[in-house]
XYZ file of C-alpha atoms in Angstrom:
719
model
C 206.294 120.725 -94.602
C 204.304 119.773 -97.883
C 203.968 121.584 -100.885
C 200.570 122.918 -100.128
C 200.960 124.021 -96.913
C 204.577 126.255 -97.652
C 201.906 127.397 -100.105
C 200.176 128.635 -97.403
C 202.636 130.113 -95.523
C 203.869 132.135 -98.452
C 200.542 133.918 -98.596
C 200.250 134.531 -95.022
C 203.860 135.807 -95.563
C 203.156 138.228 -98.576
C 199.239 138.776 -97.007
C 201.065 139.826 -93.297
C 203.910 141.708 -95.681
C 201.379 143.236 -97.657
C 199.482 144.572 -95.080
C 202.566 146.879 -92.934
C 203.681 147.906 -96.719
C 200.194 149.366 -96.553
C 200.699 150.735 -92.970
C 203.317 153.085 -94.148
C 201.891 154.405 -97.476
C 198.322 154.834 -95.961
C 200.168 157.394 -92.925
C 202.033 158.625 -95.768
C 199.589 159.281 -98.358
C 197.622 160.756 -94.885
C 200.684 163.452 -94.125
C 201.005 164.703 -97.655
C 197.899 165.301 -98.636
C 196.796 169.061 -98.592
C 193.366 168.687 -96.921
C 193.091 166.618 -93.232
C 190.904 164.717 -95.303
C 190.616 162.383 -97.737
C 187.969 160.301 -99.573
C 189.062 156.615 -98.706
C 188.116 155.655 -102.069
C 190.442 158.091 -102.861
C 193.573 157.133 -100.607
C 192.892 153.148 -101.942
C 193.905 154.570 -105.192
C 196.945 156.359 -103.910
C 198.245 152.985 -102.483
C 197.929 150.671 -105.592
C 196.121 147.819 -104.290
C 196.628 145.034 -106.945
C 199.857 143.895 -105.946
C 198.925 142.306 -102.156
C 194.990 142.363 -103.321
C 192.782 144.840 -101.383
C 192.473 142.594 -98.553
C 195.545 143.603 -97.252
C 194.856 147.252 -97.953
C 191.721 146.600 -95.682
C 193.840 144.804 -92.809
C 196.022 147.538 -92.548
C 193.168 150.390 -92.186
C 191.458 148.424 -89.665
C 195.539 148.121 -87.122
C 195.827 152.112 -88.098
C 191.770 152.784 -87.443
C 192.154 150.744 -84.048
C 195.591 151.723 -82.699
C 194.923 155.244 -82.872
C 196.476 156.714 -85.356
C 194.095 157.265 -88.168
C 190.799 157.948 -87.750
C 187.076 157.937 -90.279
C 184.949 161.570 -90.514
C 182.508 163.305 -92.639
C 181.001 160.538 -94.453
C 184.188 157.759 -95.065
C 187.085 159.714 -94.905
C 190.317 159.853 -93.136
C 192.601 161.385 -91.723
C 195.522 160.921 -89.163
C 194.873 161.313 -85.156
C 197.775 163.773 -84.524
C 196.661 166.490 -87.064
C 193.193 166.818 -84.825
C 194.618 166.434 -80.782
C 192.426 163.921 -80.715
C 192.588 161.450 -77.113
C 192.374 157.917 -77.139
C 190.379 157.245 -74.340
C 187.292 154.242 -73.097
C 183.484 155.014 -72.933
C 183.433 154.211 -68.981
C 179.033 155.008 -68.184
C 176.022 156.279 -69.999
C 173.137 157.651 -69.075
C 169.810 158.159 -71.213
C 171.231 161.469 -72.353
C 175.121 161.575 -72.240
C 178.064 159.491 -71.246
C 181.229 159.753 -69.155
C 184.875 158.651 -71.407
C 188.120 158.342 -69.470
C 190.691 158.911 -71.465
C 194.884 156.829 -71.003
C 195.719 160.016 -68.721
C 192.824 158.945 -66.592
C 190.882 161.910 -67.358
C 187.248 161.195 -67.761
C 185.403 163.927 -69.930
C 181.895 164.306 -70.421
C 180.434 164.044 -73.581
C 176.737 165.082 -74.809
C 174.533 162.416 -76.428
C 174.603 163.956 -79.443
C 178.592 163.385 -80.212
C 178.322 159.927 -79.380
C 178.414 158.613 -82.307
C 176.598 155.702 -80.484
C 179.717 154.259 -78.963
C 178.494 151.977 -75.912
C 180.419 150.924 -72.250
C 183.946 149.255 -73.486
C 184.565 151.119 -76.546
C 187.756 152.522 -77.570
C 187.443 155.758 -78.871
C 189.277 158.854 -80.001
C 187.638 162.601 -78.246
C 188.283 165.884 -79.276
C 187.489 168.570 -77.135
C 184.784 171.421 -77.366
C 183.515 173.978 -75.391
C 182.663 172.989 -71.857
C 179.561 174.761 -69.941
C 180.515 173.322 -66.242
C 184.346 173.958 -66.140
C 185.118 170.214 -65.944
C 186.602 168.296 -69.115
C 184.085 168.008 -72.085
C 184.492 166.045 -75.892
C 182.962 164.209 -78.264
C 183.884 160.899 -80.075
C 184.616 161.171 -83.348
C 185.061 157.309 -84.061
C 185.105 154.361 -82.495
C 188.127 151.805 -82.495
C 186.412 149.022 -81.417
C 183.524 147.440 -80.332
C 183.676 146.396 -76.164
C 180.397 144.412 -74.718
C 177.495 144.356 -77.346
C 175.518 143.188 -74.355
C 172.892 145.776 -72.692
C 169.412 145.867 -70.625
C 166.588 147.112 -70.882
C 162.809 146.723 -71.029
C 160.398 144.977 -73.447
C 157.921 148.146 -74.915
C 154.524 147.473 -77.412
C 154.292 151.098 -79.006
C 152.989 151.244 -82.481
C 152.220 148.061 -82.733
C 155.657 146.600 -81.950
C 157.888 145.451 -79.833
C 160.747 147.530 -79.344
C 163.690 147.318 -76.783
C 164.293 150.322 -74.538
C 167.614 150.568 -73.382
C 168.645 151.128 -69.606
C 171.439 153.418 -71.177
C 172.310 154.723 -74.215
C 169.438 156.801 -75.095
C 166.132 157.969 -75.646
C 165.207 155.947 -78.490
C 163.742 152.634 -79.131
C 166.042 150.259 -80.792
C 163.828 147.518 -83.233
C 164.117 143.947 -82.122
C 165.376 141.443 -84.226
C 164.314 137.971 -84.801
C 165.814 134.613 -82.958
C 165.656 135.949 -79.701
C 163.733 134.287 -76.513
C 160.197 134.897 -75.814
C 159.343 138.333 -74.071
C 155.699 139.922 -73.133
C 156.152 143.760 -72.665
C 157.265 144.355 -69.606
C 159.810 142.624 -69.196
C 163.205 143.756 -68.030
C 165.467 141.610 -70.606
C 168.913 141.130 -71.446
C 169.611 142.003 -75.147
C 172.339 141.179 -77.583
C 173.250 143.828 -80.144
C 173.011 142.158 -83.786
C 174.095 145.609 -85.641
C 175.699 148.280 -84.754
C 174.373 152.614 -86.183
C 176.307 155.987 -86.097
C 173.377 156.090 -83.234
C 172.314 154.401 -80.430
C 168.547 154.884 -82.148
C 170.546 153.162 -85.003
C 171.605 149.807 -83.499
C 169.413 146.135 -83.470
C 168.880 143.928 -80.869
C 168.460 140.330 -79.890
C 166.522 139.499 -76.621
C 168.691 136.573 -75.121
C 167.450 136.387 -70.878
C 164.168 137.922 -69.498
C 164.634 138.473 -65.606
C 161.039 139.113 -64.883
C 158.850 142.233 -64.269
C 160.186 145.408 -65.466
C 158.343 146.999 -61.914
C 160.493 144.035 -59.636
C 163.204 145.614 -58.239
C 164.306 141.845 -57.695
C 164.888 141.277 -61.638
C 166.030 145.324 -62.282
C 168.379 144.070 -59.526
C 169.425 140.258 -61.563
C 169.858 142.435 -64.247
C 171.698 144.970 -62.522
C 174.366 142.136 -61.749
C 174.766 140.613 -65.160
C 175.084 143.769 -67.080
C 178.311 144.180 -64.700
C 179.335 141.103 -64.965
C 179.013 139.886 -61.484
C 178.448 135.836 -61.325
C 175.800 134.272 -58.206
C 177.089 130.886 -58.283
C 180.589 129.825 -57.766
C 182.549 127.399 -59.850
C 181.620 123.727 -59.614
C 186.691 123.180 -58.654
C 185.467 126.071 -56.206
C 182.855 124.502 -54.507
C 184.547 121.637 -54.574
C 187.981 122.913 -52.226
C 185.403 124.562 -49.967
C 183.264 122.196 -48.891
C 186.672 119.821 -48.216
C 187.716 122.692 -46.077
C 184.414 122.595 -44.292
C 184.628 119.022 -44.204
C 187.141 118.765 -42.579
C 187.051 121.012 -39.715
C 188.987 123.015 -37.579
C 191.634 120.635 -36.604
C 193.849 120.724 -33.270
C 197.294 120.533 -34.823
C 195.893 123.203 -36.903
C 196.458 125.010 -33.302
C 200.524 124.149 -33.783
C 202.520 127.339 -33.215
C 199.652 129.680 -31.997
C 198.829 131.644 -29.397
C 196.065 129.834 -27.405
C 193.974 132.815 -26.462
C 191.029 130.691 -25.932
C 190.799 132.100 -22.068
C 190.571 135.575 -22.460
C 187.210 137.036 -22.941
C 187.006 138.083 -26.840
C 184.581 138.442 -28.422
C 182.431 140.417 -31.630
C 180.224 142.621 -32.715
C 178.161 143.109 -35.512
C 174.576 143.214 -36.937
C 171.874 141.418 -35.766
C 171.704 139.248 -38.649
C 175.816 139.140 -39.577
C 176.265 135.825 -40.567
C 180.021 136.208 -41.861
C 181.171 137.335 -38.392
C 185.415 138.172 -39.559
C 186.568 140.420 -36.476
C 186.607 140.288 -32.402
C 187.756 142.045 -30.166
C 189.787 142.061 -26.585
C 190.310 145.131 -24.567
C 192.404 144.719 -21.562
C 194.160 147.419 -18.884
C 197.820 148.415 -18.257
C 199.974 150.204 -16.287
C 200.341 152.451 -19.071
C 197.147 152.509 -21.208
C 195.753 150.111 -22.766
C 195.951 146.785 -24.552
C 193.620 146.187 -27.382
C 193.257 143.043 -29.239
C 192.082 142.692 -32.636
C 191.815 138.845 -33.808
C 190.451 138.628 -37.183
C 189.124 135.263 -39.265
C 192.497 133.803 -40.674
C 191.287 132.919 -43.673
C 194.793 132.791 -45.344
C 195.243 129.256 -43.731
C 191.828 128.458 -45.286
C 192.916 129.582 -48.603
C 196.201 129.066 -50.577
C 197.773 130.957 -52.907
C 196.854 129.631 -56.349
C 194.068 127.985 -55.171
C 191.039 127.987 -57.211
C 189.500 129.474 -54.586
C 192.195 131.786 -54.821
C 192.068 132.187 -58.015
C 187.680 133.277 -58.149
C 187.845 135.344 -54.268
C 190.827 137.464 -56.551
C 188.600 137.954 -59.452
C 185.475 138.622 -57.650
C 187.341 140.733 -55.240
C 184.983 141.832 -52.741
C 181.589 140.914 -51.404
C 178.250 142.190 -52.710
C 175.394 143.507 -50.893
C 172.015 144.726 -51.641
C 168.883 145.187 -49.798
C 168.228 141.353 -48.223
C 170.899 139.697 -50.060
C 174.750 139.041 -50.178
C 176.450 137.709 -53.425
C 180.515 136.729 -51.572
C 184.007 136.710 -52.448
C 184.018 132.782 -50.569
C 181.247 130.398 -50.855
C 179.366 129.266 -47.897
C 180.598 126.879 -46.193
C 183.929 129.402 -45.764
C 182.278 132.459 -45.154
C 179.698 131.219 -43.331
C 181.147 128.653 -41.963
C 184.694 127.749 -40.820
C 185.651 131.107 -40.863
C 183.350 133.155 -39.291
C 183.762 133.705 -35.237
C 180.599 131.645 -34.089
C 180.655 132.044 -30.688
C 181.976 129.072 -28.498
C 183.390 127.028 -31.370
C 187.558 127.369 -31.884
C 188.448 129.443 -34.933
C 192.268 130.275 -36.068
C 192.600 133.923 -35.967
C 195.436 135.951 -37.150
C 195.605 139.440 -33.759
C 196.893 142.249 -33.986
C 197.974 143.309 -29.952
C 198.170 147.032 -30.331
C 199.801 148.711 -27.087
C 198.634 152.362 -26.554
C 198.842 155.029 -23.815
C 196.486 156.698 -21.432
C 196.217 158.707 -24.093
C 194.827 156.818 -26.747
C 198.750 157.256 -28.445
C 199.571 153.646 -30.480
C 202.914 152.655 -28.757
C 203.941 149.554 -30.162
C 201.965 145.941 -31.611
C 202.254 142.566 -32.274
C 200.888 140.157 -34.420
C 200.630 136.079 -34.015
C 198.659 134.208 -35.072
C 196.635 132.255 -33.129
C 193.163 130.190 -31.572
C 190.735 132.539 -29.809
C 186.456 131.096 -28.510
C 184.734 134.364 -28.111
C 182.767 134.217 -25.704
C 179.038 135.850 -26.864
C 178.226 136.859 -30.379
C 177.492 140.333 -29.921
C 174.737 142.746 -31.886
C 175.215 146.876 -32.297
C 172.037 147.436 -30.929
C 171.488 145.856 -28.033
C 175.369 146.774 -26.729
C 173.518 149.657 -27.232
C 171.299 149.486 -24.881
C 174.314 148.766 -22.436
C 175.937 151.805 -23.174
C 172.941 153.852 -22.935
C 170.985 152.327 -20.235
C 169.681 150.392 -18.908
C 169.398 147.433 -20.655
C 166.531 144.837 -20.043
C 167.124 142.071 -17.425
C 168.204 139.695 -20.987
C 169.803 141.612 -22.284
C 171.999 142.013 -19.179
C 171.962 138.058 -19.053
C 173.486 137.348 -22.436
C 176.440 139.798 -22.113
C 177.205 138.699 -18.002
C 180.147 137.492 -19.003
C 181.818 140.469 -20.989
C 180.030 143.020 -19.176
C 182.990 144.912 -17.841
C 184.981 144.763 -21.408
C 182.166 146.557 -22.481
C 182.373 149.618 -20.545
C 186.379 149.345 -20.748
C 186.078 149.182 -24.889
C 183.756 152.338 -24.231
C 186.730 154.264 -22.507
C 188.880 152.921 -24.776
C 187.195 154.332 -27.521
C 186.829 157.427 -27.163
C 190.070 158.134 -26.388
C 190.289 156.869 -30.032
C 187.762 159.504 -31.184
C 189.621 162.002 -29.049
C 192.592 161.288 -31.161
C 191.454 161.390 -34.106
C 189.586 164.947 -33.719
C 192.747 165.881 -32.541
C 195.119 165.125 -35.693
C 192.465 166.560 -37.651
C 190.425 164.008 -39.620
C 187.580 165.611 -41.162
C 184.631 164.760 -40.067
C 182.260 164.403 -43.295
C 178.027 162.811 -43.190
C 177.079 160.603 -45.157
C 173.215 158.630 -44.799
C 173.249 155.230 -45.705
C 169.788 153.228 -46.062
C 168.374 149.923 -45.002
C 165.629 148.104 -46.835
C 162.704 146.170 -45.514
C 162.230 143.203 -47.412
C 158.851 141.369 -47.122
C 158.705 137.659 -47.994
C 157.692 138.045 -51.107
C 161.780 139.998 -51.246
C 159.115 143.542 -52.316
C 160.317 145.961 -50.614
C 157.857 147.222 -48.114
C 159.775 149.824 -45.784
C 163.276 152.473 -46.017
C 164.876 154.638 -43.737
C 167.853 155.398 -42.830
C 170.674 153.732 -40.627
C 171.489 155.428 -37.347
C 174.746 154.985 -35.729
C 175.246 154.040 -32.259
C 178.432 154.522 -30.160
C 178.958 150.078 -30.398
C 178.856 151.340 -34.259
C 181.474 153.550 -34.080
C 183.390 151.616 -30.857
C 184.367 148.749 -33.845
C 185.120 151.101 -36.301
C 188.022 152.812 -34.059
C 189.584 149.723 -32.966
C 189.583 148.851 -36.586
C 190.956 151.600 -37.957
C 193.645 151.086 -35.229
C 193.810 147.631 -36.885
C 194.271 148.681 -40.080
C 197.020 151.231 -39.460
C 199.300 148.387 -37.259
C 198.866 146.649 -40.183
C 200.443 148.692 -42.921
C 203.461 149.974 -40.262
C 204.851 146.362 -39.922
C 204.933 146.318 -44.291
C 206.552 149.953 -43.714
C 208.548 148.895 -40.796
C 209.448 145.732 -42.702
C 209.464 147.272 -46.086
C 207.965 143.979 -47.683
C 205.794 144.321 -51.236
C 201.636 145.648 -49.470
C 197.960 146.034 -51.292
C 197.724 149.771 -48.605
C 194.105 151.186 -48.241
C 195.083 155.127 -49.936
C 193.550 158.432 -50.167
C 195.030 160.604 -52.371
C 194.758 164.394 -51.336
C 192.289 166.692 -53.112
C 193.135 167.459 -57.015
C 195.017 171.639 -56.874
C 191.286 172.425 -59.234
C 189.028 170.891 -57.149
C 189.975 172.104 -53.848
C 190.387 176.125 -55.896
C 186.871 175.693 -56.783
C 185.870 174.337 -53.624
C 188.188 177.911 -52.269
C 185.852 179.319 -55.066
C 182.585 178.385 -53.990
C 182.565 179.205 -50.307
C 183.862 182.603 -50.670
C 180.835 183.302 -52.970
C 179.069 182.198 -49.307
C 180.603 183.938 -46.963
C 182.056 180.894 -45.660
C 185.261 181.292 -43.911
C 187.799 178.720 -44.996
C 191.814 178.282 -44.289
C 193.640 179.579 -47.251
C 196.704 177.267 -47.844
C 199.617 176.439 -50.344
C 198.765 172.562 -49.790
C 195.366 171.348 -49.054
C 195.731 168.933 -45.740
C 193.249 167.249 -43.568
C 193.477 169.901 -41.594
C 192.222 172.791 -43.958
C 188.743 170.563 -44.658
C 188.694 169.277 -41.023
C 188.080 173.411 -40.509
C 186.232 174.258 -42.881
C 183.693 171.393 -42.372
C 183.745 173.584 -38.107
C 183.019 176.561 -39.527
C 180.245 175.784 -41.132
C 178.436 172.672 -38.745
C 175.094 173.417 -36.941
C 175.034 176.653 -39.545
C 171.877 175.990 -42.627
C 174.976 175.776 -45.094
C 176.487 172.680 -43.705
C 174.715 170.248 -45.894
C 176.354 172.713 -48.615
C 179.441 172.488 -47.285
C 179.518 169.338 -46.481
C 178.168 167.905 -49.634
C 181.233 170.504 -51.585
C 183.856 168.908 -49.417
C 182.563 165.494 -50.469
C 182.888 166.148 -53.871
C 186.308 167.655 -54.110
C 187.231 164.474 -52.464
C 189.549 162.126 -54.339
C 188.162 158.851 -54.456
C 189.585 156.331 -51.912
C 191.628 152.930 -53.413
C 194.367 150.356 -53.254
C 198.221 150.821 -54.087
C 201.097 148.581 -53.307
C 202.309 152.301 -52.537
C 202.081 153.946 -48.978
C 200.388 157.292 -49.913
C 198.553 157.322 -46.790
C 194.750 158.279 -46.170
C 193.982 161.712 -46.564
C 190.524 161.351 -45.252
C 191.494 159.398 -42.049
C 195.041 162.585 -41.583
C 196.736 158.572 -41.352
C 200.431 158.032 -43.177
C 200.280 154.429 -43.127
C 197.024 152.429 -43.801
C 195.890 149.235 -45.237
C 192.886 147.034 -45.191
C 193.280 143.944 -42.574
C 189.953 143.361 -41.037
C 187.467 141.313 -43.076
C 189.432 138.690 -45.860
C 185.937 137.340 -45.293
C 184.127 139.540 -47.833
C 187.415 141.877 -49.535
C 190.819 140.122 -51.297
C 193.073 143.586 -50.210
C 192.918 142.309 -46.270
C 193.242 138.272 -47.280
C 196.613 139.627 -48.731
C 197.934 141.038 -46.355
C 197.014 138.140 -44.584
C 198.884 135.825 -46.254
C 202.273 138.725 -46.342
C 201.987 138.975 -42.756
C 201.430 135.543 -42.352
C 205.076 134.849 -43.831
C 206.244 137.536 -41.957
C 206.143 135.897 -38.810
C 207.600 132.912 -40.464
C 210.326 134.455 -40.624
C 211.332 135.055 -44.251
C 213.670 137.593 -44.786
C 212.910 141.334 -46.969
C 214.402 139.714 -49.924
C 212.478 136.789 -49.901
C 209.061 138.292 -49.255
C 209.852 141.037 -52.471
C 210.723 138.147 -54.748
C 207.118 136.787 -54.119
C 204.722 139.144 -52.983
C 206.405 142.339 -55.422
C 204.170 141.496 -58.743
C 201.331 139.637 -56.703
C 201.030 143.488 -54.318
C 200.437 145.493 -57.339
C 198.067 142.903 -59.057
C 195.702 143.006 -55.635
C 195.446 146.245 -55.716
C 194.659 146.585 -59.139
C 192.895 143.692 -59.778
C 190.637 145.161 -55.984
C 189.884 148.406 -56.805
C 188.415 147.909 -60.096
C 186.151 145.341 -58.292
C 185.518 147.785 -55.593
C 184.206 150.423 -58.104
C 182.174 147.644 -60.136
C 180.308 146.033 -55.918
C 179.880 150.784 -55.504
C 178.296 150.850 -58.425
C 176.028 147.595 -58.182
C 175.164 148.057 -54.758
C 173.850 151.809 -55.693
C 171.723 150.457 -58.812
C 170.194 148.262 -57.354
C 168.858 149.874 -53.996
C 167.489 152.787 -56.304
C 165.304 150.130 -57.426
C 164.451 148.760 -54.280
C 163.791 152.695 -52.964
C 161.505 153.069 -55.741
C 160.241 149.653 -55.797
C 158.801 151.030 -52.339
C 157.843 154.596 -53.608
C 155.799 153.329 -55.826
C 152.819 152.563 -53.451
C 153.500 156.730 -52.935
C 152.515 158.015 -55.518
C 150.323 161.388 -55.150
C 151.009 161.046 -51.952
C 152.884 165.093 -50.311
C 156.073 164.735 -48.018
C 158.077 167.139 -45.995
C 161.693 167.105 -47.836
C 165.358 169.125 -47.564
C 167.464 169.482 -50.511
C 169.871 167.137 -51.385
C 170.973 168.261 -54.442
C 171.291 171.631 -56.970
C 171.940 170.667 -60.452
C 171.531 173.266 -63.452
C 168.435 171.520 -64.706
C 166.549 171.359 -60.900
C 166.982 170.034 -58.045
C 167.653 166.532 -55.699
C 165.346 166.134 -52.593
C 165.327 163.975 -49.764
C 162.633 162.187 -47.308
C 162.731 162.237 -43.726
C 163.350 158.285 -45.059
C 166.267 158.751 -46.736
C 165.028 158.560 -50.530
C 165.764 161.069 -53.209
C 163.602 161.913 -55.808
C 164.667 164.868 -58.970
C 161.928 168.195 -58.804
C 162.958 168.680 -62.672
C 163.703 172.655 -63.692
C 160.790 172.075 -65.636
C 158.665 170.967 -62.751
C 158.968 174.154 -61.205
C 157.042 177.658 -61.281
C 157.612 179.305 -64.814
C 160.446 180.982 -65.335
C 163.549 182.274 -66.285
C 165.906 180.112 -63.485
C 169.486 181.204 -62.511
C 171.879 177.992 -60.953
C 174.994 178.971 -58.809
C 176.826 175.591 -58.547
C 176.505 174.210 -56.150
C 174.524 175.449 -54.311
C 170.846 177.090 -55.742
C 168.067 177.245 -58.425
C 167.208 181.505 -58.599
C 164.097 182.660 -60.372
C 165.969 185.375 -62.292
C 162.713 187.663 -61.459
C 160.865 187.205 -58.081
C 164.045 186.212 -56.150
C 162.488 182.530 -55.242
C 165.677 180.622 -54.638
C 166.129 177.009 -54.234
C 169.260 176.147 -52.258
C 171.160 173.219 -51.215
C 170.129 171.878 -46.765
C 166.469 174.107 -47.470
C 163.443 171.965 -46.653
C 160.585 172.147 -49.542
C 157.116 169.977 -49.695
C 156.920 167.215 -52.087
C 154.523 165.435 -54.326
C 155.783 161.873 -55.655
C 154.993 162.398 -59.472
C 156.083 159.119 -61.163
C 158.419 156.298 -60.672
C 160.283 153.364 -62.908
C 161.159 150.360 -60.582
C 163.755 149.750 -63.830
C 165.933 152.841 -64.238
C 165.608 153.558 -59.988
C 164.519 156.898 -61.065
C 161.860 158.811 -59.035
C 160.551 162.183 -60.148
C 159.002 164.524 -56.978
C 156.736 167.802 -58.081
C 156.258 170.715 -55.737
C 152.912 170.550 -53.695
C 151.344 174.086 -54.720
C 148.932 173.401 -52.282
C 151.510 173.956 -49.356
């Protein structure tokens, strides 16, 4: 080593030693001080920074702060975090007037805007408890340990003679735009980068780095949502190269070796009219004991090998994202719409589950096999519903002539499976999904609730049955797996649910441990009454979120001990992951080998897929809100009949028959003093006028903000 290198190494080691030395001194002086907080200037003097230099002290102080061991408060005063009973967490999301932080133990804290300290999503923070107004954990940010992403989306506005940036989240404040970014105009939806942080959101300064388009365009706003969530629409070159090579190779006959040839069976798909990624097909046969259900799933794992570029990208994406008339696929279209899609009259490689069921739909046994199929017809939900409801027109009858008898049989079996689900007391919660009509210019010109017919229910029940069988296989073989789990609601939420039901005089079962049958009983007691919407909402709010896990913890909502996602490997990574595991089970690998190969893989796939699902759900919901707002832009000033869908302390949300929802803010209600009864009613104290969950009200669309997806309603006083 040269003299200069030795000298530099000595300096580095001295600096490192100095920082560690100062860390010990800082903690010691803060511990022995007679007050909880000490001015940083005084602390530096006590540490005597002459020996190692001030840089080592600053490094030590920064490291302790990032570790969450010390905090800075009240004008450059430092103190030990454990003296203040503080919790370490991360800002998870923001609205314009408040935010949320997730602590290391998984608790979500509500943070009022005035207590945010300018923190942004992804920032690591220290939180102190403050009195809660809702009963849920509430806190304030006392220190920001490290910064997350510096990027955020928003609108450029011209005001007071200059251009300002209004963020979609973080504050009501206009942020100063610094020079050096791209060109932009008033009303543009943009991506901005924070160049300077303040102690309040209003003190942040930004530079505009990308323009998506007009803030009144749902399409432009959706692109900004994708960017903010880190969703990439394009695939990397190496991924596309692999996909094209697979697609160009086609389905080769040598791939049929060691597969069961099912091309002679009546197998067909049932999907939406415009679906292109057909990953599941079904068959049903009558047996002496009952039925043999066949669920045949695209064998994506045959093409997407572990640790390939395709596989790594699929794991990173986790799931396909669907919004408006667009899809951001997990796999390139060469696979998702091509060689993996179970297109009619084409040979396709599949992984098949054959489930033997008795005459009541109870599972007797199951068998999985690698197979090759040739779908008879591309079934469409609406067309099969016409056949089941009758009478269907001649064109539909002709299209389904080769499987018409099978359609009758699948309907019969589905009825048995539906009855079986009811007998195990799975709660039947009701949710509304929306269909958006998009014109040739990409503008939303219609919104309607999705109507589910019998064929949708048939496929749902068949997929649930195959998913249950896949999870049973993994449990029987004692191998690593990615399960779909839904844990029981937390005790505090079920206690609150029962307290609210009692106030509403709704009967509920008494229990020591809440079970699916208790949830089902609560819903059944309210079904058909004017309070059903309220009860349905309360039960939904009490539920835990479903997620993926390497542990078989069961599925509360389905009342099943064994459950996994097996049926959609084109669009969900957990399904692809377990196809890979099932393939090796079928190949004869033993339990020891499978545990060694897939133990860590299952843990990683479950964790990554759960996070990807949360991101996808957020993106889809936020984009849908923008498109709905775009549609309502042309209906401002119009009067509608609506149903109160949820009630809060600041007003209530009303839902139109087409599934569009808007806020009626408390400040727009008739003057008075309103009491909030969680979660069902706002009542004017003196007149007794009440706005209750499930009530019908006449409203006027007052204003729309496409950029944020917010729609404001007011009551129609003339009604």
